[in-house]
Short mmCIF file of C-alpha atoms and ligand atoms in Angstrom, two decimals:
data_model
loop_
_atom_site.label_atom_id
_atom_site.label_comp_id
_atom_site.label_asym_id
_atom_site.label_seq_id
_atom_site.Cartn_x
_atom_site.Cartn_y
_atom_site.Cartn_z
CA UNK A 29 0.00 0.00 0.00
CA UNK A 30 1.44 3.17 -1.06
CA UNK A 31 0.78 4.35 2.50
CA UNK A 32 2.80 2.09 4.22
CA UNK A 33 5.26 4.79 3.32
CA UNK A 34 3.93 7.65 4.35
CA UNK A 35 5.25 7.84 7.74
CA UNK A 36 8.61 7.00 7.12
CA UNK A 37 9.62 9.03 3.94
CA UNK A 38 11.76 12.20 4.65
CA UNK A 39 10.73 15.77 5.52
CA UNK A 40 11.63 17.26 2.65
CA UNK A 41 8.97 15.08 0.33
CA UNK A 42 6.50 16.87 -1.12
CA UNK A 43 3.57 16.98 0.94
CA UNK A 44 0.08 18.10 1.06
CA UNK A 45 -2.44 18.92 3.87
CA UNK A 46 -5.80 19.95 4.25
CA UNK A 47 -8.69 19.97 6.61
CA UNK A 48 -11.91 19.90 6.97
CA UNK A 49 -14.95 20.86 9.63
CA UNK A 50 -17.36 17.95 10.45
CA UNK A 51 -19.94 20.71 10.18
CA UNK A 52 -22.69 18.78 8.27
CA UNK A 53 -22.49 17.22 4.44
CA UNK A 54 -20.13 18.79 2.15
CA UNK A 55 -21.80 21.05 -0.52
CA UNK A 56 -21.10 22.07 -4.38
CA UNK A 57 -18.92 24.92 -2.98
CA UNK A 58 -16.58 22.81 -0.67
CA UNK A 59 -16.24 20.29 -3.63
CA UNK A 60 -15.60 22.40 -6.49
CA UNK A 61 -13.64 24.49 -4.15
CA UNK A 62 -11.61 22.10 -2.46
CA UNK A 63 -12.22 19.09 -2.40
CA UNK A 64 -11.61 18.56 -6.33
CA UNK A 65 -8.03 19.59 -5.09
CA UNK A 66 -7.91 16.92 -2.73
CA UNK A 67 -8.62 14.50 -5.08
CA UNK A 68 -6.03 15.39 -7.74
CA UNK A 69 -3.59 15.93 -5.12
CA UNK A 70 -3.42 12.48 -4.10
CA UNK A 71 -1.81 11.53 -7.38
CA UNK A 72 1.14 14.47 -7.28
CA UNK A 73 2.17 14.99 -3.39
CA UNK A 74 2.07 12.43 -0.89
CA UNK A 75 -1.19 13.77 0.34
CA UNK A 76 -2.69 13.99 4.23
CA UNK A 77 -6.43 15.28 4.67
CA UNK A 78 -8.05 15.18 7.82
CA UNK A 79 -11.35 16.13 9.23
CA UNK A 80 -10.82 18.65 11.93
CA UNK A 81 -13.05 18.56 14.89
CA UNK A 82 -11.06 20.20 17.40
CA UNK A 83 -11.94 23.31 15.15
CA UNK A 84 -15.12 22.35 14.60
CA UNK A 85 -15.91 22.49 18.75
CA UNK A 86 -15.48 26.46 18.43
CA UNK A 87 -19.12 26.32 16.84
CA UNK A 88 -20.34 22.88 17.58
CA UNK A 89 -21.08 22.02 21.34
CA UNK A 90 -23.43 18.82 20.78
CA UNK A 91 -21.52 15.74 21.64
CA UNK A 92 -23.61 13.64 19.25
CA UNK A 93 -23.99 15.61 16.07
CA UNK A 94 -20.07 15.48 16.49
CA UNK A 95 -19.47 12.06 16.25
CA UNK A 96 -22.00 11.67 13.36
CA UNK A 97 -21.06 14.52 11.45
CA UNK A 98 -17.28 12.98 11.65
CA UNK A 99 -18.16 9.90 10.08
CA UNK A 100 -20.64 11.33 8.04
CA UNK A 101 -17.67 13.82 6.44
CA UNK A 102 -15.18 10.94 6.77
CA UNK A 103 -17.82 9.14 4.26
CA UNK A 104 -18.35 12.04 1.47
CA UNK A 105 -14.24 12.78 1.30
CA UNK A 106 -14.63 9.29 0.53
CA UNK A 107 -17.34 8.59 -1.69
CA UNK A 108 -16.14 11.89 -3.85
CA UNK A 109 -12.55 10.52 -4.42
CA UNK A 110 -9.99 10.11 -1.59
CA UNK A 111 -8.47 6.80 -2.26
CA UNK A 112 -7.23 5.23 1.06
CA UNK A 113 -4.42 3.79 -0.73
CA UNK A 114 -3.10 7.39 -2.17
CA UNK A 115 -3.86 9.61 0.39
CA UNK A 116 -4.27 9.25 4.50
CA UNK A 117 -7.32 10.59 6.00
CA UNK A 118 -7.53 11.11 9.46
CA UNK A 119 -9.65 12.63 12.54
CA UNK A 120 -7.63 15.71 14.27
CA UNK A 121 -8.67 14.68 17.72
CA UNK A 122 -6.98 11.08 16.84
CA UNK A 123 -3.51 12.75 17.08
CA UNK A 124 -3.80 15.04 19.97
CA UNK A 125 -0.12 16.18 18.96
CA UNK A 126 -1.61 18.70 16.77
CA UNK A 127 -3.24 21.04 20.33
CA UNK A 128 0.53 20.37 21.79
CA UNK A 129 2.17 21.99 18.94
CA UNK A 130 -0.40 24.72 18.49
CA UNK A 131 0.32 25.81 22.21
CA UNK A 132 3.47 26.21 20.91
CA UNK A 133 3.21 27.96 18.18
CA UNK A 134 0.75 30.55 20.26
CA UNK A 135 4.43 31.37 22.26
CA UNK A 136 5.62 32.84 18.97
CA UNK A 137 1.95 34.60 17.48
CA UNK A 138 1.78 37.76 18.29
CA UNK A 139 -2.59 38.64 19.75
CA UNK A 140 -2.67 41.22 17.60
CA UNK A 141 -2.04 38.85 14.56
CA UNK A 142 -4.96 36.86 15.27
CA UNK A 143 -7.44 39.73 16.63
CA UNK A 144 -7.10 41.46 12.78
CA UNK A 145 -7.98 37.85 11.27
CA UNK A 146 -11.05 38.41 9.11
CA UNK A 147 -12.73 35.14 10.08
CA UNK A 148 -12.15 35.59 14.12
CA UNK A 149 -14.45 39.12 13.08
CA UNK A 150 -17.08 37.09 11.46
CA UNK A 151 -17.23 34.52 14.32
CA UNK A 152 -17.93 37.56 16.57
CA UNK A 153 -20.51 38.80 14.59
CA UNK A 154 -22.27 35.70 13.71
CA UNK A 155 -21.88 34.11 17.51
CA UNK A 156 -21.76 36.86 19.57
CA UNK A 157 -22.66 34.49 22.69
CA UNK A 158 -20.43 32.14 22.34
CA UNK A 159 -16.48 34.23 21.76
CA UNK A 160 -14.62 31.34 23.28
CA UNK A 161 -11.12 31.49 23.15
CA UNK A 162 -10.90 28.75 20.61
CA UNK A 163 -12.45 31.13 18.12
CA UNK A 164 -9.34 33.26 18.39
CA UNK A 165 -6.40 30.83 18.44
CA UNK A 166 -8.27 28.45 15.44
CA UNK A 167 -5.87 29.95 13.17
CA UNK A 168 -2.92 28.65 15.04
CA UNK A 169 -4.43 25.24 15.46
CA UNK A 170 -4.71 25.01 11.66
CA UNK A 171 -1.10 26.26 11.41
CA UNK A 172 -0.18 23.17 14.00
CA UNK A 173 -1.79 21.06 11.43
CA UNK A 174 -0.22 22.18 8.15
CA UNK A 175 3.28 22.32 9.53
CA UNK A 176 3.03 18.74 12.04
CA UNK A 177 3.55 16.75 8.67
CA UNK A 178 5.54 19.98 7.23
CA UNK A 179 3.44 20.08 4.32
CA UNK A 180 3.86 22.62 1.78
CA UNK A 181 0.79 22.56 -0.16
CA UNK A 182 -2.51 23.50 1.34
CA UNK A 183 -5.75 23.22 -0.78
CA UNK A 184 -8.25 25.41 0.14
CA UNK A 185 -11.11 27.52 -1.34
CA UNK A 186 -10.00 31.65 -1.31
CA UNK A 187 -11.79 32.14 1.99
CA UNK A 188 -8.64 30.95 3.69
CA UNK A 189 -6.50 32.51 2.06
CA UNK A 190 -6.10 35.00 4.76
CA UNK A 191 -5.28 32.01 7.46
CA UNK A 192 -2.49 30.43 5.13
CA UNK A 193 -0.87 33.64 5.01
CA UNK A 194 -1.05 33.32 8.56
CA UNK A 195 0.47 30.63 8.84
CA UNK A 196 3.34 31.30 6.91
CA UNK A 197 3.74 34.33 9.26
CA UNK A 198 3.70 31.93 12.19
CA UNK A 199 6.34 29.31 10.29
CA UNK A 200 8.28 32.41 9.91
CA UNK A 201 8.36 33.68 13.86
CA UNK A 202 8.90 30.03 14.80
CA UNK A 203 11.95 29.60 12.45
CA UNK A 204 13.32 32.95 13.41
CA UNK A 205 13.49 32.19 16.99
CA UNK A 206 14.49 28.90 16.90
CA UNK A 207 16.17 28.24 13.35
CA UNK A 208 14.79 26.60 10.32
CA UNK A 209 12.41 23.98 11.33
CA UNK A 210 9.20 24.29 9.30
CA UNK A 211 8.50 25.24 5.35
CA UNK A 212 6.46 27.73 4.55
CA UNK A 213 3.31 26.45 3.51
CA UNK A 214 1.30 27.41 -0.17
CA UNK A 215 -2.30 27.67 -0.84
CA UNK A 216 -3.49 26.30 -3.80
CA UNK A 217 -6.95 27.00 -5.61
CA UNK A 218 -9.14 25.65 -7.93
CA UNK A 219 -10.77 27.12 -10.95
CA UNK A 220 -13.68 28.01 -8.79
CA UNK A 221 -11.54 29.43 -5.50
CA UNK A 222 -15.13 30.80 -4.07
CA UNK A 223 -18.39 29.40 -5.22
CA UNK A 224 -21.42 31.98 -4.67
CA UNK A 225 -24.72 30.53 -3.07
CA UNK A 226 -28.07 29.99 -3.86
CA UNK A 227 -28.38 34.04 -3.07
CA UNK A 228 -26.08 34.45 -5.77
CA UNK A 229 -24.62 37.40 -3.35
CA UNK A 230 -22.57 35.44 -0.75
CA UNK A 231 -19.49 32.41 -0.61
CA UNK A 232 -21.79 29.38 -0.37
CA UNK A 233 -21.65 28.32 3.14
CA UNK A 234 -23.76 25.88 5.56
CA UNK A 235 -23.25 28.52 8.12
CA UNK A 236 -25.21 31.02 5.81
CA UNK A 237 -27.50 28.28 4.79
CA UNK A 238 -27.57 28.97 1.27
CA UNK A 239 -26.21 25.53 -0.27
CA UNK A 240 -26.66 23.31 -2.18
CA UNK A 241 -25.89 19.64 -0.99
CA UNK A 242 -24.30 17.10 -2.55
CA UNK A 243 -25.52 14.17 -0.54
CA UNK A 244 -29.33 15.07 0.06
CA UNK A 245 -32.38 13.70 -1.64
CA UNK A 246 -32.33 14.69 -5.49
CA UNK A 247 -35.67 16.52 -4.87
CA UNK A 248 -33.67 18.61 -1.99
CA UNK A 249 -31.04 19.19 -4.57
CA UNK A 250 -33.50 20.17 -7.02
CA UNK A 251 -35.01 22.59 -4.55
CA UNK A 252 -31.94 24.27 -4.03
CA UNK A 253 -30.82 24.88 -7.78
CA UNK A 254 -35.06 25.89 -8.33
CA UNK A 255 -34.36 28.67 -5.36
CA UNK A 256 -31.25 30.69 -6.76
CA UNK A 257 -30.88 33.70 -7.79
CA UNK A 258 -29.73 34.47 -11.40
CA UNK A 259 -29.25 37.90 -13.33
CA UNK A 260 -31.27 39.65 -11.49
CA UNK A 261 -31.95 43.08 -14.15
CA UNK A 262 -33.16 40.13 -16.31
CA UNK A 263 -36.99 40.49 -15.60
CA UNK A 264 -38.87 39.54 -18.58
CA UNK A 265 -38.08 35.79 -19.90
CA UNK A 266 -37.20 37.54 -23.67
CA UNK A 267 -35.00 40.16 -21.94
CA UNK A 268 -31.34 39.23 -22.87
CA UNK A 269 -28.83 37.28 -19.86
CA UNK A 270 -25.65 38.36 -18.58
CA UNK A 271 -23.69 34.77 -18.11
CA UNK A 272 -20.97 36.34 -16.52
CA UNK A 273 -23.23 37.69 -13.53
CA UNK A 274 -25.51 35.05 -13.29
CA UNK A 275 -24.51 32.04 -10.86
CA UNK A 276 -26.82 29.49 -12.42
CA UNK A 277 -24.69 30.14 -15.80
CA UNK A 278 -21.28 30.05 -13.58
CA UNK A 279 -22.22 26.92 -12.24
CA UNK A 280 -22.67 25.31 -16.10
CA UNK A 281 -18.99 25.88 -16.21
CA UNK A 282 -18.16 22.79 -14.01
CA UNK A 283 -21.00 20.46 -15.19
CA UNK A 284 -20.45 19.98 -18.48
CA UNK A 285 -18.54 21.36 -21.75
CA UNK A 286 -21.07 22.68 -23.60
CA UNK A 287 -21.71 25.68 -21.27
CA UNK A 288 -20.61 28.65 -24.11
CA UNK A 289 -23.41 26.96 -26.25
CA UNK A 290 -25.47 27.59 -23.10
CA UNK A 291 -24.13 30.71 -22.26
CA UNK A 292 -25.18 31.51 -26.16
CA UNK A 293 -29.06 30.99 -25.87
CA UNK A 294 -28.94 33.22 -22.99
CA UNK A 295 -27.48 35.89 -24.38
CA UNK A 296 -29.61 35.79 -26.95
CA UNK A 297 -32.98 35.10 -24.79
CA UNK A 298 -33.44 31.61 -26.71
CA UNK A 299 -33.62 30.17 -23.07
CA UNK A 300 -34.67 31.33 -19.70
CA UNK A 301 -33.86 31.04 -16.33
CA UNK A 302 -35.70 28.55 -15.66
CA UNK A 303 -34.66 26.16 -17.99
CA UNK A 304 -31.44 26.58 -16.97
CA UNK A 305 -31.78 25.71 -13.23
CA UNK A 306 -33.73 22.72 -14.53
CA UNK A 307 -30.55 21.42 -16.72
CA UNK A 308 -28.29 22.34 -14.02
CA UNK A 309 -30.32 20.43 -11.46
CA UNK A 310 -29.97 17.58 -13.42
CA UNK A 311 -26.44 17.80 -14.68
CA UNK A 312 -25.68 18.01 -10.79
CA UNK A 313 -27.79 15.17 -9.68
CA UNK A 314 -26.45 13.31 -12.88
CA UNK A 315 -22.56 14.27 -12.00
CA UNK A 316 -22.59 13.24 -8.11
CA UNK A 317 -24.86 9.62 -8.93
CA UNK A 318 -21.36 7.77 -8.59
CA UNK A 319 -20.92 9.71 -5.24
CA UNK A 320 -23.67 9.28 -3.75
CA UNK A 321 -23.97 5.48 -4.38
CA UNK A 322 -20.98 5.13 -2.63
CA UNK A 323 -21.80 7.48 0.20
CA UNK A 324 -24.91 5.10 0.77
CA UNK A 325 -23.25 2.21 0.43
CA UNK A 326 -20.53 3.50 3.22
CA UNK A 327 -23.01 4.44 5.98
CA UNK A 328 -24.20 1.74 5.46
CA UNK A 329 -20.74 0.16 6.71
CA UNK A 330 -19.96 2.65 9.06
CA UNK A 331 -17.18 0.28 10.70
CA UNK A 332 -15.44 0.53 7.46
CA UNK A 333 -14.96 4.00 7.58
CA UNK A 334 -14.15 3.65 11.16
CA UNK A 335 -11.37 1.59 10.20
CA UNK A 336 -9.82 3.89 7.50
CA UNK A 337 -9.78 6.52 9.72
CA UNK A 338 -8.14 4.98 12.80
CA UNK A 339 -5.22 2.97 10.39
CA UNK A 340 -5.03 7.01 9.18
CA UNK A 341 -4.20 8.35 12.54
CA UNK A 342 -2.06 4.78 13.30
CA UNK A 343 0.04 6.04 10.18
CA UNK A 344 0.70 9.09 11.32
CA UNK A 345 1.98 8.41 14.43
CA UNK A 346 5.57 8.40 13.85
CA UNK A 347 6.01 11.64 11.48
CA UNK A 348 4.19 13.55 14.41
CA UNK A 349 6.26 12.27 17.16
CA UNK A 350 9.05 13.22 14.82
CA UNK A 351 7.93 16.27 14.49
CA UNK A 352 7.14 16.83 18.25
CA UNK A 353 10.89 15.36 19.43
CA UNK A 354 12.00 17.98 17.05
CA UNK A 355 10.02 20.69 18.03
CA UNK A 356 10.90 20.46 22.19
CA UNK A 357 14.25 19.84 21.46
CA UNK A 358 14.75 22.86 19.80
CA UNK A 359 12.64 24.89 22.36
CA UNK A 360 14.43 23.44 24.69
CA UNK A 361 11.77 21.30 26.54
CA UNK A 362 13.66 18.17 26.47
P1 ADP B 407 -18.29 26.00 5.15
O1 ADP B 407 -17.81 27.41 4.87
O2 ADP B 407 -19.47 25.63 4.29
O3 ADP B 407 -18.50 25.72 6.62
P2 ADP B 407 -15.72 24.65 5.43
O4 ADP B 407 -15.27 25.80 6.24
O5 ADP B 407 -15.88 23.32 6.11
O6 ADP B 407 -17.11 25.02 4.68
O7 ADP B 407 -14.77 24.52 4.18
C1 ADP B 407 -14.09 23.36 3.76
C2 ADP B 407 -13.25 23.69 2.54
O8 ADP B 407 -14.09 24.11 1.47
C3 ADP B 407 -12.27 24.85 2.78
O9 ADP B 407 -11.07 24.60 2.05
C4 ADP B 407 -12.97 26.04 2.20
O10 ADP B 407 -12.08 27.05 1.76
C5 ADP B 407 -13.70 25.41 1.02
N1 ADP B 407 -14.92 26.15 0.72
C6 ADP B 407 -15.97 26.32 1.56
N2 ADP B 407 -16.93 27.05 0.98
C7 ADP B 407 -16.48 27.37 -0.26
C8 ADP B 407 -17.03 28.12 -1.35
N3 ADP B 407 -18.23 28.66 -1.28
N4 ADP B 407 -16.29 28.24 -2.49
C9 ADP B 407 -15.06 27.67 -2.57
N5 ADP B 407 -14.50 26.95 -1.58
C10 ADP B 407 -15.19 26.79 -0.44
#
């Protein structure tokens, strides 16, 4: 198994890392935005994705919904591509190095760094009874996470951009005090970096609750595509579309080839609206079939997934305490 190497190959290989919140069923946005990533990455880098729950208990205080939503998110990254025997996927909480080394990494991030961090300003807004310190050091954690298997590659989708940068800053105090230790890691984007909602206005987001799922019933899914917004000075159904501002015509782009064609009648009022959310409904329902068979077929063998995810976490065991030895050592904690 091309794992089986994983743990012991050398520091300088080229590796990726992402993560992910078990915050409920990934959505069109996370997939074309990141996940896609994730999937071709596996075949480049030697590839580490893991499903971060220690973040996701900054928002998340139900003790149930957590360990549902893990397997649950465990079973999409799954069913949508990642390949057990290319790529390890873990559960953060599995290698409790990761909240070690971000307590030590917060001894070299400035407050001020993470008080200007446009996400920790959101978080206020949108949970203003619930600013709990993890809000405020989540972009350290994440930085813990990147550089514990000193990966060099992030995928992400454009809204966290601002927290790789971030990190590197981080990477960049902790080498300066205590010599070179960690690369500086890279975000890489897709083709869609931030997919718009169903509002058409804002980053699609299960937070905002303006998705649209990959793994829910296809009349859910149709719902979804039915209820967004498109060009919205296009009022009559023979007034001419503007492709380039409407999502529903954005969204063509990544299910299927033919979307200038599309993008054509539009323009030139030969289709409407309408029909367009219909064949987009049903190129997405048609393009995710494969996915969600195998999403079905994995809950229904939860102990599987169990499995993949613990023989992820047994895997990584050895770069982290690597990492960790390291890490004191130089800080001079051992
Ligand atoms: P959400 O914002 O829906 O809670 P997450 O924070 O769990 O999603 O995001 C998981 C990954 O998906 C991250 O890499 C994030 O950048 C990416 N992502 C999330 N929403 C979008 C979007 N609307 N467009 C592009 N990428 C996205």
């Amino acid at each position: 198994m091309a794992n089986q190497t994983t743990a012991s190959m050398a520091a300088t290989t080229p590796r990726t890392f992402s993560g992910i919140q078990p915050s409920g069923a990934p959505h069109i946005g996370n997939d074309l935005g990141a996940i896609r990533n994730y999937v071709r990455l596996q075949d480049e880098f030697e590839a580490i994705y893991c499903i971060v729950d220690y973040h996701a208990l900054t928002s998340t205080h139900d003790p149930e919904r957590m360990r549902r939503q893990t397997r649950e998110m465990a079973a999409a990254l799954l069913a949508l591509g990642l390949d057990p025997d290319r790529c390890t996927l873990f559960v953060q909480s599995h290698r409790p190095e990761h909240t070690e080394l971000a307590w030590l990494l917060m001894t070299v991030t400035p407050v001020s760094w993470l008080e200007r961090t446009p996400t920790y300003k959101e978080k206020v807004a949108n949970q203003p009874d619930d600013v709990n310190h993890g809000l405020l050091t989540y972009p350290v954690l994440q930085a813990a996470d990147i550089v514990m298997y000193k990966a060099t590659t992030v995928p992400v989708g454009k809204d966290q951009a601002a927290h790789l940068e971030l990190s590197r800053e981080i990477v960049r105090a902790f080498n300066r005090r205590y010599g070179e230790t960690f690369p500086e890691p890279a975000a890489v984007f897709t083709e869609a970096p931030v997919v718009l909602g169903t509002d058409g206005a804002r980053k699609m987001s299960k937070s905002l609750g303006n998705t649209i799922e990959i793994f829910a019933p296809e009349d859910e899914i149709r719902r979804q595509v039915m209820s967004m917004v498109t060009d919205t000075q296009r009022i009559k159904r023979t007034d001419p579309g503007r492709p380039e501002v409407c999502n529903v015509c954005q969204l063509q782009r990544f299910f299927g080839e033919d979307y200038i064609q599309l993008w054509e009648g539009e323009r030139t009022a030969q289709t409407g609206c309408v029909d367009m959310k219909r064949l987009l409904a049903d190129r997405i329902i048609r393009h995710y079939a494969g996915a969600r068979e195998r999403y079905a077929d994995l809950m229904a063998h939860p102990e599987q997934v169990d499995g993949i995810l613990e023989a992820g976490a047994d895997l990584l065991r050895p770069m982290a305490a690597a990492t960790m030895a390291e890490v004191r050592g130089k800080m001079g904690l051992r």
